Amino acid sequence: MGDMTNSDFYSKNQRNESSHGGEFGCTMEELRSLMELRGTEAVVKIKETYGDTDAICRRLKTSPVEGLPGTAPDLEKRKQIFGQNFIPPKKPKTFLQLVWEALQDVTLIILEIAAIISLGLSFYHPPGENNEGCATAQGGAEDEGEAEAGWIEGAAILLSVICVVLVTAFNDWSKEKQFRGLQSRIEQEQKFTVVRAGQVVQIPVAEIVVGDIAQVKYGDLLPADGLFIQGNDLKIDESSLTGESDQVRKSVDKDPMLLSGTHVMEGSGRMVVTAVGVNSQTGIIFTLLGAGGEEEEKKDKKAKQQDGAAAMEMQPLKSAEGGDADDKKKANMHKKEKSVLQGKLTKLAVQIGKAGLVMSAITVIILVLYFTVDTFVVNKKPWLPECTPVYVQYFVKFFIIGVTVLVVAVPEGLPLAVTISLAYSVKKMMKDNNLVRHLDACETMGNATAICSDKTGTLTTNRMTVVQAYVGDVHYKEIPEPSSINAKTMELLVNAIAINSAYTTKILPPEKEGALPRQVGNKTECGLLGFVLDLKQDYEPVRTQMPEEKLYKVYTFNSVRKSMSTVIKLPDESFRMYSKGASEIVLKKCCKILNGAGEPRVFRPRDRDEMVKKVIEPMACDGLRTICVAYRDFPSSPEPDWDNENDILNDLTCICVVGIEDPVRPEVPEAIRKCQRAGITVRMVTGDNINTARAIAIKCGIIHPGEDFLCLEGKEFNRRIRNEKGEIEQERIDKIWPKLRVLARSSPTDKHTLVKGIIDSTHTEQRQVVAVTGDGTNDGPALKKADVGFAMGIAGTDVAKEASDIILTDDNFSSIVKAVMWGRNVYDSISKFLQFQLTVNVVAVIVAFTGACITQDSPLKAVQMLWVNLIMDTFASLALATEPPTETLLLRKPYGRNKPLISRTMMKNILGHAVYQLTLIFTLLFVGEKMFQIDSGRNAPLHSPPSEHYTIIFNTFVMMQLFNEINARKIHGERNVFDGIFRNPIFCTIVLGTFAIQIVIVQFGGKPFSCSPLQLDQWMWCIFIGLGELVWGQVIATIPTSRLKFLKEAGGLTQKEEIPEEELNEDVEEIDHAERELRRGQILWFRGLNRIQTQIEVVNTFKSGASFQGALRRQSSVTSQSQDVANLSSPSRVSLSNALSSPTSLPPAAAGHPRREGVP
């Protein structure tokens, strides 16, 4: 089923519908066309065609009260005729497509070409081969053995390319699979309330069928199209379909159309489902997108962007495929900036690539020059036509050596390390109750500097219980005895609580013996219902007597009213309204209060002030939420004007005020302490009273008595940040946010303003990275604006989950700390990998380069280089990227956006180890034969098998890398590199595995690997030199980094590279992580172009003697470019090779050019 394209699915439904249409009173087509109408047109159409909504229910064989019978055959039949409520997914990319995409990598293409040329030449024997007149430079002409084994080199290169491609493709494939799995998990968890056979049940969204009676309430995201049957005060945000931001009020007689993918912003009600899946309004748009999918890929990016916008709006229906592509687009829509890590990595890769290109170009040039000068100038050989093929073969050999240098220089394990690290983290974060929706959020979290948290449900348990009450002029510090409360008051109280709350809110018996009763629905209302039960009363009979259909008018709770009221008709035709809400708001509207005898007495403003002082403030200071319950009677005639809220919600009589406790989760104070130690400021943003908020903030440890901090209410906050005209000013926000810790009585816009203000602030030298937690519909904007949005998995509304990046499946604040830990771990893993990788690169490049220039033949052969590349890249990325996080990660401050990936400590390690390795390798290369009493491998006679000498060099090199891999586990200059090594079995396996394979290669590798077997004592020496790495590591750790002023950092993001939001127009397509992986090829091509532009600059940089690792920044101004061209006219090769071999000392040439800005 899943693989059917939308159009097949659609036509299949069409056929079904035409054949079965007769069984129900209306066909799918009719219902679809009905749902396309809006407002009054729809009402007219319903009247003309069907009569009314009840008639439609009858035709669909369903009951507005009882719902569908829910029998399996009936549901099956409905699915067959009207379709299922899911949208068939786009086909995932096949493995072969992913392989093809991985092949687009530029470095791989260069390698493939080199390999194919090498292969072709090995099978081609030029006629002039035996001509004595042709030159035979040292180490040049192929001997018999080499000629036979000539193809091996090309084949080996191809083989390693295949390895890299398969690993990359497999990674992408498994990531895609995981993502789909994750998505379907999210979907199965998405449930909706429907009425079946008179029972209210929650079913997965995909199970909803046409004819179901669905209950909709505040915060829901409608899963299908339907007609409004009954309800109160229902307001819908249809902006996702219409683009109009105004909320649309729904009523049976004016606008009964409820559309899938829209949000319920207020009220509650019931609807009969009329269209599901591809036939719903959202589904139709999805079908259009899906059908255009193939062409859409070919269209330019601009079009894609707009589709993305549509897709993003449509996302709520959650196609079965989980809107993989749409999710990414969605990420782009609001994650404007590249993630920190990506920016730094791209920059670093370009820097390394440039350096490598220069090195390889120089290698080739030197080899070619040496050869031509030696052959045609020194030996004065003429260029004979029959010798041309031989010379070509030489040049190809030189080209291959050059490419090998380049291949070793480019860290192609980097994308792999990032992918593995992120994928591994995401998988493990699932266990820590973090469901990651956007991959890069996981890494951004490691840089978070501020968390704006909700109070209810995140910091607290969200199990509300009434612990204090003020009834009949008495303030009870615990639940009063039922006998102590007047009967009249008691009856009013029970009715007010039972009727004036959503009927979906209930208290159910506990699931397990001894557990607490289950609270279903709105938690505050659960607390009040619990209070009724504690008073030994029951709310069920009251609700049975006054069912939901009979409620006359309901003013539902919203963030403006902050109260909820329900009007009922009494038997004598008069009206009574029950109200409940935040005590300071409701008490202002009370003019009477019930006394001990249950009689109303006058309640003057000064009584109210006294009550606030004596009752409400003490409750709030204990961290309780205070709720006031009140009522008002209206005469039957004249009937009041119910739409004039201000008059209706006035002159109330207060029944009681209760203090509801929401205990702080036991693990929260510890989690917040960890955050603060890790340099993350936690702020609480809540809709609650300021005293309650402050009390809870002290319990949590967000504020400590005696510190300098601010606790503001929403009103005060707005007054301080706005100027006379009422506009928000950034500098005013900058005065407030650094000290602000609690924002109470805040509206959703306040939360958004605060988050935006902190993110846009330039008050600190680092840009703040803000995480936000939220559960309500009203948190949507803030979650979207934040760098990382956390939504609550249990209490969260669909809207909040949509806007978030990570879903906390256990609604627990301490899971956020885990997310921080994982985020930092990803960053560190990649730094570890880089530290290791770059040491290998520096050494291998210099060895290959100097070897080629001095002995005409690299001591490390191409195949050996590729093996080193494979173990060093692929395996090391696996080993170092899967280090589990430790608590110590939380002991340091966040890195921030401008801190380079490669710190000075790491640079010290890289260069220090490079010095050790190079010294030993060159010692072995030039005096190794004397030390081991073996034949020299240098300038070996032509027909010689692989020499022990060069094998020892290769083997020592690999041993040093293996032991250095252990050193690379620590990047902050720690001494104990073995710390926690056994907690990472993958690491141990890989190190031992690599060692085993190395033994096999050396002992049995023979010709293909240019190895000759070694004796035990030679092996011992190799391993001993390798072990020296660990000792040397300790020596390096002893040198204080602060002394080494000349070290440069690399891979940082400078301030000016962060593009302000305004400049990023909608058509600039930012690439988020997953997409980047898929489109690495394209990006590399662009990088290639960039490299060419920067070559000029690079030569200059090297000329002015910047060290090898110097960051090569592109200069923006044209003037500097022209200056470059001017400087190019006097190249000095001597200074170049000096600059490369001694990164520290500046060659004299540098004195000639004062250092220009932009070249570090």
PDB file of C-alpha atoms in Angstrom, residues 441-588:
ATOM      1  CA  ALA A 441      19.028  20.498  16.850  1.00  0.00           C
ATOM      2  CA  CYS A 442      20.914  17.853  18.760  1.00  0.00           C
ATOM      3  CA  GLU A 443      24.218  19.598  18.145  1.00  0.00           C
ATOM      4  CA  THR A 444      22.884  23.154  18.549  1.00  0.00           C
ATOM      5  CA  MET A 445      21.745  22.131  22.021  1.00  0.00           C
ATOM      6  CA  GLY A 446      25.363  21.701  23.068  1.00  0.00           C
ATOM      7  CA  ASN A 447      25.908  25.421  22.496  1.00  0.00           C
ATOM      8  CA  ALA A 448      22.783  26.543  24.323  1.00  0.00           C
ATOM      9  CA  THR A 449      23.386  29.462  26.674  1.00  0.00           C
ATOM     10  CA  ALA A 450      19.827  30.052  27.865  1.00  0.00           C
ATOM     11  CA  ILE A 451      16.758  27.937  28.480  1.00  0.00           C
ATOM     12  CA  CYS A 452      13.332  29.544  28.777  1.00  0.00           C
ATOM     13  CA  SER A 453      11.205  26.962  30.467  1.00  0.00           C
ATOM     14  CA  ASP A 454       7.525  26.647  31.098  1.00  0.00           C
ATOM     15  CA  LYS A 455       6.613  26.013  34.713  1.00  0.00           C
ATOM     16  CA  THR A 456       3.614  23.743  34.693  1.00  0.00           C
ATOM     17  CA  GLY A 457       4.384  20.206  33.647  1.00  0.00           C
ATOM     18  CA  THR A 458       8.057  20.821  32.907  1.00  0.00           C
ATOM     19  CA  LEU A 459       9.457  21.959  36.217  1.00  0.00           C
ATOM     20  CA  THR A 460       6.483  20.608  38.133  1.00  0.00           C
ATOM     21  CA  THR A 461       4.783  17.203  38.016  1.00  0.00           C
ATOM     22  CA  ASN A 462       1.549  18.536  36.518  1.00  0.00           C
ATOM     23  CA  ARG A 463      -0.508  16.614  39.065  1.00  0.00           C
ATOM     24  CA  MET A 464      -2.618  19.362  40.539  1.00  0.00           C
ATOM     25  CA  THR A 465      -4.025  18.888  44.024  1.00  0.00           C
ATOM     26  CA  VAL A 466      -6.013  21.314  46.134  1.00  0.00           C
ATOM     27  CA  VAL A 467      -4.218  21.726  49.465  1.00  0.00           C
ATOM     28  CA  GLN A 468      -5.783  24.887  50.939  1.00  0.00           C
ATOM     29  CA  ALA A 469      -9.202  26.460  50.656  1.00  0.00           C
ATOM     30  CA  TYR A 470     -11.052  29.585  51.774  1.00  0.00           C
ATOM     31  CA  VAL A 471     -14.758  28.716  52.162  1.00  0.00           C
ATOM     32  CA  GLY A 472     -17.445  30.443  54.197  1.00  0.00           C
ATOM     33  CA  ASP A 473     -15.130  33.032  55.764  1.00  0.00           C
ATOM     34  CA  VAL A 474     -12.666  30.396  56.981  1.00  0.00           C
ATOM     35  CA  HIS A 475      -9.151  29.801  55.599  1.00  0.00           C
ATOM     36  CA  TYR A 476      -8.512  26.038  55.839  1.00  0.00           C
ATOM     37  CA  LYS A 477      -4.820  25.120  55.700  1.00  0.00           C
ATOM     38  CA  GLU A 478      -5.755  21.595  54.666  1.00  0.00           C
ATOM     39  CA  ILE A 479      -8.817  19.989  53.083  1.00  0.00           C
ATOM     40  CA  PRO A 480     -11.791  20.802  55.372  1.00  0.00           C
ATOM     41  CA  GLU A 481     -14.106  18.161  56.827  1.00  0.00           C
ATOM     42  CA  PRO A 482     -17.279  17.929  54.673  1.00  0.00           C
ATOM     43  CA  SER A 483     -19.378  18.467  57.837  1.00  0.00           C
ATOM     44  CA  SER A 484     -17.785  21.851  58.476  1.00  0.00           C
ATOM     45  CA  ILE A 485     -19.133  23.316  55.216  1.00  0.00           C
ATOM     46  CA  ASN A 486     -22.701  24.579  54.910  1.00  0.00           C
ATOM     47  CA  ALA A 487     -24.892  22.311  52.729  1.00  0.00           C
ATOM     48  CA  LYS A 488     -26.032  25.134  50.396  1.00  0.00           C
ATOM     49  CA  THR A 489     -22.444  26.210  49.820  1.00  0.00           C
ATOM     50  CA  MET A 490     -21.420  22.598  49.266  1.00  0.00           C
ATOM     51  CA  GLU A 491     -24.079  22.055  46.623  1.00  0.00           C
ATOM     52  CA  LEU A 492     -23.134  25.258  44.791  1.00  0.00           C
ATOM     53  CA  LEU A 493     -19.460  24.346  44.994  1.00  0.00           C
ATOM     54  CA  VAL A 494     -19.924  20.834  43.589  1.00  0.00           C
ATOM     55  CA  ASN A 495     -22.166  22.081  40.754  1.00  0.00           C
ATOM     56  CA  ALA A 496     -19.842  24.956  39.912  1.00  0.00           C
ATOM     57  CA  ILE A 497     -16.853  22.636  39.631  1.00  0.00           C
ATOM     58  CA  ALA A 498     -18.581  19.684  37.927  1.00  0.00           C
ATOM     59  CA  ILE A 499     -20.484  21.657  35.261  1.00  0.00           C
ATOM     60  CA  ASN A 500     -18.018  24.458  34.629  1.00  0.00           C
ATOM     61  CA  SER A 501     -15.191  22.268  33.383  1.00  0.00           C
ATOM     62  CA  ALA A 502     -14.598  20.331  30.193  1.00  0.00           C
ATOM     63  CA  TYR A 503     -16.595  17.122  30.348  1.00  0.00           C
ATOM     64  CA  THR A 504     -13.572  15.346  28.894  1.00  0.00           C
ATOM     65  CA  THR A 505     -11.752  16.026  32.168  1.00  0.00           C
ATOM     66  CA  LYS A 506     -12.187  13.129  34.571  1.00  0.00           C
ATOM     67  CA  ILE A 507     -10.499  11.402  37.459  1.00  0.00           C
ATOM     68  CA  LEU A 508     -10.218   7.681  36.827  1.00  0.00           C
ATOM     69  CA  PRO A 509      -9.294   4.924  39.272  1.00  0.00           C
ATOM     70  CA  PRO A 510      -5.567   4.108  39.357  1.00  0.00           C
ATOM     71  CA  GLU A 511      -4.209   1.543  36.887  1.00  0.00           C
ATOM     72  CA  LYS A 512      -2.133  -0.268  39.507  1.00  0.00           C
ATOM     73  CA  GLU A 513      -2.933  -0.974  43.163  1.00  0.00           C
ATOM     74  CA  GLY A 514      -1.586   1.761  45.388  1.00  0.00           C
ATOM     75  CA  ALA A 515      -0.893   4.201  42.562  1.00  0.00           C
ATOM     76  CA  LEU A 516      -2.426   7.675  42.460  1.00  0.00           C
ATOM     77  CA  PRO A 517      -5.756   8.153  40.656  1.00  0.00           C
ATOM     78  CA  ARG A 518      -5.285   8.950  36.965  1.00  0.00           C
ATOM     79  CA  GLN A 519      -5.967  12.501  35.903  1.00  0.00           C
ATOM     80  CA  VAL A 520      -7.350  12.833  32.379  1.00  0.00           C
ATOM     81  CA  GLY A 521      -7.789  16.164  30.609  1.00  0.00           C
ATOM     82  CA  ASN A 522      -7.007  19.634  31.914  1.00  0.00           C
ATOM     83  CA  LYS A 523      -4.883  19.251  35.044  1.00  0.00           C
ATOM     84  CA  THR A 524      -6.176  22.311  36.873  1.00  0.00           C
ATOM     85  CA  GLU A 525      -9.729  21.053  36.425  1.00  0.00           C
ATOM     86  CA  CYS A 526      -8.589  17.618  37.586  1.00  0.00           C
ATOM     87  CA  GLY A 527      -7.303  19.270  40.743  1.00  0.00           C
ATOM     88  CA  LEU A 528     -10.706  20.864  41.359  1.00  0.00           C
ATOM     89  CA  LEU A 529     -12.574  17.617  40.646  1.00  0.00           C
ATOM     90  CA  GLY A 530     -10.164  15.927  43.058  1.00  0.00           C
ATOM     91  CA  PHE A 531     -11.177  18.521  45.655  1.00  0.00           C
ATOM     92  CA  VAL A 532     -14.828  17.533  45.141  1.00  0.00           C
ATOM     93  CA  LEU A 533     -13.921  13.881  45.702  1.00  0.00           C
ATOM     94  CA  ASP A 534     -11.868  14.811  48.795  1.00  0.00           C
ATOM     95  CA  LEU A 535     -14.973  16.491  50.191  1.00  0.00           C
ATOM     96  CA  LYS A 536     -16.643  13.046  49.884  1.00  0.00           C
ATOM     97  CA  GLN A 537     -18.913  14.292  47.094  1.00  0.00           C
ATOM     98  CA  ASP A 538     -19.298  12.985  43.542  1.00  0.00           C
ATOM     99  CA  TYR A 539     -19.344  15.019  40.334  1.00  0.00           C
ATOM    100  CA  GLU A 540     -20.646  12.297  37.994  1.00  0.00           C
ATOM    101  CA  PRO A 541     -24.371  12.516  38.938  1.00  0.00           C
ATOM    102  CA  VAL A 542     -24.277  16.273  38.413  1.00  0.00           C
ATOM    103  CA  ARG A 543     -22.863  15.800  34.929  1.00  0.00           C
ATOM    104  CA  THR A 544     -25.354  13.056  34.073  1.00  0.00           C
ATOM    105  CA  GLN A 545     -28.209  15.307  35.110  1.00  0.00           C
ATOM    106  CA  MET A 546     -26.818  18.200  33.026  1.00  0.00           C
ATOM    107  CA  PRO A 547     -25.249  16.606  29.915  1.00  0.00           C
ATOM    108  CA  GLU A 548     -22.966  18.631  27.683  1.00  0.00           C
ATOM    109  CA  GLU A 549     -25.641  19.184  25.003  1.00  0.00           C
ATOM    110  CA  LYS A 550     -27.838  21.010  27.519  1.00  0.00           C
ATOM    111  CA  LEU A 551     -25.241  23.639  28.472  1.00  0.00           C
ATOM    112  CA  TYR A 552     -26.696  26.933  27.320  1.00  0.00           C
ATOM    113  CA  LYS A 553     -23.518  28.894  26.655  1.00  0.00           C
ATOM    114  CA  VAL A 554     -19.841  28.325  27.406  1.00  0.00           C
ATOM    115  CA  TYR A 555     -17.091  30.926  27.563  1.00  0.00           C
ATOM    116  CA  THR A 556     -14.058  28.711  27.285  1.00  0.00           C
ATOM    117  CA  PHE A 557     -10.715  29.458  28.887  1.00  0.00           C
ATOM    118  CA  ASN A 558      -8.245  31.350  26.731  1.00  0.00           C
ATOM    119  CA  SER A 559      -5.090  33.307  27.374  1.00  0.00           C
ATOM    120  CA  VAL A 560      -6.953  36.638  27.239  1.00  0.00           C
ATOM    121  CA  ARG A 561      -9.857  35.864  29.567  1.00  0.00           C
ATOM    122  CA  LYS A 562      -7.889  33.709  31.977  1.00  0.00           C
ATOM    123  CA  SER A 563     -11.229  32.394  33.220  1.00  0.00           C
ATOM    124  CA  MET A 564     -13.917  29.954  32.110  1.00  0.00           C
ATOM    125  CA  SER A 565     -17.680  30.319  32.503  1.00  0.00           C
ATOM    126  CA  THR A 566     -20.655  28.111  31.754  1.00  0.00           C
ATOM    127  CA  VAL A 567     -24.301  29.202  31.609  1.00  0.00           C
ATOM    128  CA  ILE A 568     -27.118  26.728  32.357  1.00  0.00           C
ATOM    129  CA  LYS A 569     -30.867  27.073  32.284  1.00  0.00           C
ATOM    130  CA  LEU A 570     -32.477  26.323  35.645  1.00  0.00           C
ATOM    131  CA  PRO A 571     -35.855  24.508  35.871  1.00  0.00           C
ATOM    132  CA  ASP A 572     -37.626  27.855  36.482  1.00  0.00           C
ATOM    133  CA  GLU A 573     -36.337  29.152  33.094  1.00  0.00           C
ATOM    134  CA  SER A 574     -33.884  31.542  34.749  1.00  0.00           C
ATOM    135  CA  PHE A 575     -30.140  31.296  34.022  1.00  0.00           C
ATOM    136  CA  ARG A 576     -27.199  30.587  36.253  1.00  0.00           C
ATOM    137  CA  MET A 577     -23.583  31.117  35.262  1.00  0.00           C
ATOM    138  CA  TYR A 578     -20.688  29.403  36.990  1.00  0.00           C
ATOM    139  CA  SER A 579     -17.207  30.935  36.659  1.00  0.00           C
ATOM    140  CA  LYS A 580     -13.733  29.933  37.686  1.00  0.00           C
ATOM    141  CA  GLY A 581     -10.345  31.453  36.992  1.00  0.00           C
ATOM    142  CA  ALA A 582      -7.251  33.117  38.350  1.00  0.00           C
ATOM    143  CA  SER A 583      -8.253  34.534  41.702  1.00  0.00           C
ATOM    144  CA  GLU A 584      -6.976  38.094  41.222  1.00  0.00           C
ATOM    145  CA  ILE A 585      -8.975  38.337  37.993  1.00  0.00           C
ATOM    146  CA  VAL A 586     -12.238  36.709  39.136  1.00  0.00           C
ATOM    147  CA  LEU A 587     -12.280  38.387  42.573  1.00  0.00           C
ATOM    148  CA  LYS A 588     -12.200  41.810  40.889  1.00  0.00           C
TER     149      LYS A 588
END
